[in-house]
Tab-separated table of C-alpha atoms in Angstrom:
chain	number	residue	atom	x	y	z
A	67	UNK	CA	-0.129	0.163	-0.127
A	68	UNK	CA	1.217	3.295	-1.513
A	69	UNK	CA	2.072	5.540	1.653
A	70	UNK	CA	0.748	9.159	1.324
A	71	UNK	CA	1.831	12.736	3.607
A	72	UNK	CA	-0.118	15.937	3.755
A	73	UNK	CA	0.881	19.159	4.195
A	74	UNK	CA	0.964	23.033	4.475
A	75	UNK	CA	3.001	25.667	2.816
A	76	UNK	CA	3.028	28.757	3.888
A	77	UNK	CA	3.646	31.347	2.230
A	78	UNK	CA	4.469	35.149	2.400
A	79	UNK	CA	5.068	38.120	-0.370
A	80	UNK	CA	8.310	39.783	0.021
A	81	UNK	CA	9.494	43.062	-1.774
A	82	UNK	CA	12.404	40.723	-3.862
A	83	UNK	CA	8.415	37.489	-4.382
A	84	UNK	CA	6.749	35.287	-2.498
A	85	UNK	CA	8.665	33.486	0.303
A	86	UNK	CA	7.594	29.624	1.937
A	87	UNK	CA	8.635	28.251	4.696
A	88	UNK	CA	9.936	25.152	4.982
A	89	UNK	CA	11.755	23.173	7.566
A	90	UNK	CA	15.098	20.886	7.770
A	91	UNK	CA	14.030	17.291	8.379
A	92	UNK	CA	15.967	17.242	11.959
A	93	UNK	CA	17.574	13.137	12.767
A	94	UNK	CA	20.839	11.856	12.298
A	95	UNK	CA	20.139	11.441	8.697
A	96	UNK	CA	19.578	14.481	7.381
A	97	UNK	CA	22.035	16.718	10.562
A	98	UNK	CA	24.363	17.282	7.727
A	99	UNK	CA	22.692	17.683	4.369
A	100	UNK	CA	21.372	20.939	3.131
A	101	UNK	CA	19.791	20.302	-0.378
A	102	UNK	CA	16.930	17.847	-0.537
A	103	UNK	CA	16.930	18.128	2.680
A	104	UNK	CA	14.049	20.117	3.606
A	105	UNK	CA	10.421	20.019	3.119
A	106	UNK	CA	6.993	21.694	3.208
A	107	UNK	CA	5.772	20.702	6.797
A	108	UNK	CA	3.546	17.708	6.571
A	109	UNK	CA	3.512	13.957	7.680
A	110	UNK	CA	1.658	10.487	7.284
A	111	UNK	CA	-2.234	9.554	7.104
A	112	UNK	CA	-3.980	6.754	6.907
A	113	UNK	CA	-7.146	6.115	4.176
A	114	UNK	CA	-9.729	7.028	7.160
A	115	UNK	CA	-8.974	10.433	7.402
A	116	UNK	CA	-8.663	13.479	5.002
A	117	UNK	CA	-5.360	14.890	3.362
A	118	UNK	CA	-7.122	18.547	3.841
A	119	UNK	CA	-7.674	17.444	7.882
A	120	UNK	CA	-4.187	15.814	7.963
A	121	UNK	CA	-2.597	18.480	6.280
A	122	UNK	CA	-3.584	20.929	9.997
A	123	UNK	CA	-3.308	17.360	11.909
A	124	UNK	CA	0.353	17.194	10.700
A	125	UNK	CA	1.482	21.437	10.726
A	126	UNK	CA	0.370	21.686	14.220
A	127	UNK	CA	1.942	18.372	15.132
A	128	UNK	CA	4.953	19.353	13.183
A	129	UNK	CA	5.454	23.047	14.585
A	130	UNK	CA	3.835	23.471	17.625
A	131	UNK	CA	1.930	25.888	16.405
A	132	UNK	CA	-1.850	26.120	15.017
A	133	UNK	CA	-2.227	25.784	11.752
A	134	UNK	CA	-3.318	29.650	9.659
A	135	UNK	CA	-6.750	30.197	8.434
A	136	UNK	CA	-6.566	31.893	5.432
A	137	UNK	CA	-7.425	30.427	1.714
A	138	UNK	CA	-5.741	27.623	0.846
A	139	UNK	CA	-4.878	27.219	-2.526
A	140	UNK	CA	-3.904	23.810	-3.848
A	141	UNK	CA	-0.980	21.884	-5.424
A	142	UNK	CA	-2.334	18.725	-6.067
A	143	UNK	CA	0.193	15.810	-5.380
A	144	UNK	CA	3.953	14.733	-6.244
A	145	UNK	CA	5.462	11.295	-5.716
A	146	UNK	CA	8.567	11.775	-4.214
A	147	UNK	CA	11.734	9.043	-5.187
A	148	UNK	CA	10.530	5.954	-1.933
A	149	UNK	CA	6.761	6.281	-3.378
A	150	UNK	CA	5.539	8.068	-0.888
A	151	UNK	CA	2.594	10.189	-2.551
A	152	UNK	CA	2.434	13.787	-0.707
A	153	UNK	CA	-0.541	16.110	-1.160
A	154	UNK	CA	0.164	19.945	-0.540
A	155	UNK	CA	-2.342	23.080	-0.280
A	156	UNK	CA	-0.817	26.349	0.335
A	157	UNK	CA	-1.530	29.371	2.680
A	158	UNK	CA	-1.011	33.247	2.885
A	159	UNK	CA	0.516	33.498	6.261
A	160	UNK	CA	3.764	35.291	8.397
A	161	UNK	CA	5.660	33.203	10.924
A	162	UNK	CA	8.368	33.985	13.065
A	163	UNK	CA	10.667	30.517	12.952
A	164	UNK	CA	11.331	31.166	16.238
A	165	UNK	CA	8.175	30.647	18.175
A	166	UNK	CA	8.466	26.743	16.666
A	167	UNK	CA	8.389	23.990	19.105
A	168	UNK	CA	9.110	21.282	17.061
A	169	UNK	CA	7.533	17.124	17.674
A	170	UNK	CA	9.664	14.668	17.946
A	171	UNK	CA	10.311	11.002	17.239
A	172	UNK	CA	12.166	8.499	18.341
A	173	UNK	CA	14.454	5.980	16.860
A	174	UNK	CA	17.249	3.234	18.185
A	175	UNK	CA	19.961	5.293	17.097
A	176	UNK	CA	22.928	4.293	16.187
A	177	UNK	CA	21.665	2.096	14.543
A	178	UNK	CA	21.903	-1.663	16.603
A	179	UNK	CA	23.126	-0.084	19.748
A	180	UNK	CA	19.368	-0.628	21.234
A	181	UNK	CA	19.707	2.607	22.418
A	182	UNK	CA	16.668	4.922	21.607
A	183	UNK	CA	16.812	8.691	21.376
A	184	UNK	CA	13.765	11.022	20.503
A	185	UNK	CA	15.122	13.591	18.031
A	186	UNK	CA	13.331	16.668	17.039
A	187	UNK	CA	11.037	16.387	13.527
A	188	UNK	CA	11.766	18.979	12.473
A	189	UNK	CA	15.459	20.567	13.388
A	190	UNK	CA	15.049	24.807	11.535
A	191	UNK	CA	12.855	25.959	9.756
A	192	UNK	CA	13.304	29.270	8.060
A	193	UNK	CA	11.995	31.451	5.380
A	194	UNK	CA	13.498	31.112	1.890
A	195	UNK	CA	12.896	32.659	-1.859
A	196	UNK	CA	11.741	30.667	-4.101
A	197	UNK	CA	14.985	30.374	-6.581
A	198	UNK	CA	16.735	29.348	-2.425
A	199	UNK	CA	13.790	27.015	-2.003
A	200	UNK	CA	13.700	24.943	-4.858
A	201	UNK	CA	17.855	24.454	-4.403
A	202	UNK	CA	16.577	22.853	-1.140
A	203	UNK	CA	14.181	21.155	-0.847
A	204	UNK	CA	12.925	17.416	-1.897
A	205	UNK	CA	13.157	17.325	-4.695
A	206	UNK	CA	10.166	16.197	-5.644
A	207	UNK	CA	8.462	18.318	-3.512
A	208	UNK	CA	9.820	21.583	-6.023
A	209	UNK	CA	6.596	21.158	-8.000
A	210	UNK	CA	5.058	22.609	-5.140
A	211	UNK	CA	7.258	25.776	-5.535
A	212	UNK	CA	6.452	25.675	-8.946
A	213	UNK	CA	2.627	25.265	-8.573
A	214	UNK	CA	2.745	27.908	-6.307
A	215	UNK	CA	4.724	30.530	-8.391
A	216	UNK	CA	2.076	29.580	-11.444
A	217	UNK	CA	-1.150	31.160	-8.498
A	218	UNK	CA	-2.411	34.464	-10.188
A	219	UNK	CA	-1.800	36.820	-7.778
A	220	UNK	CA	0.977	36.558	-6.724
């Protein structure tokens, strides 16, 4: 069965063009990576939950903040190289990254050590212009940036 994730891509208008809020994936696998290690705040959901409800829930879980209200611009779906299908919506909102209180996950680390450690879901959250965001985001998710740029009132 295909894993599915849903998320919210916040955007804001700046003098030099739109900016998007991305999160750097937490944990030891991404600690030293930048390109391809940034993502739309998102998470997996089960078939009994709608993608929209999951996107809002995951925003709260990943960032520790209530999802913003506002018009949601559907950005559609992308399929990542791992086979996961991600659905996203863009919402215009401003958020201070310093207010984020990331959720955490637990995993065995180092591998085969028997020790379990806790890591933040997202270890950093930052605003980026679309060009810089394209350089950093998980490659398949770059389509969301392109679709947002096509949005008529940006």
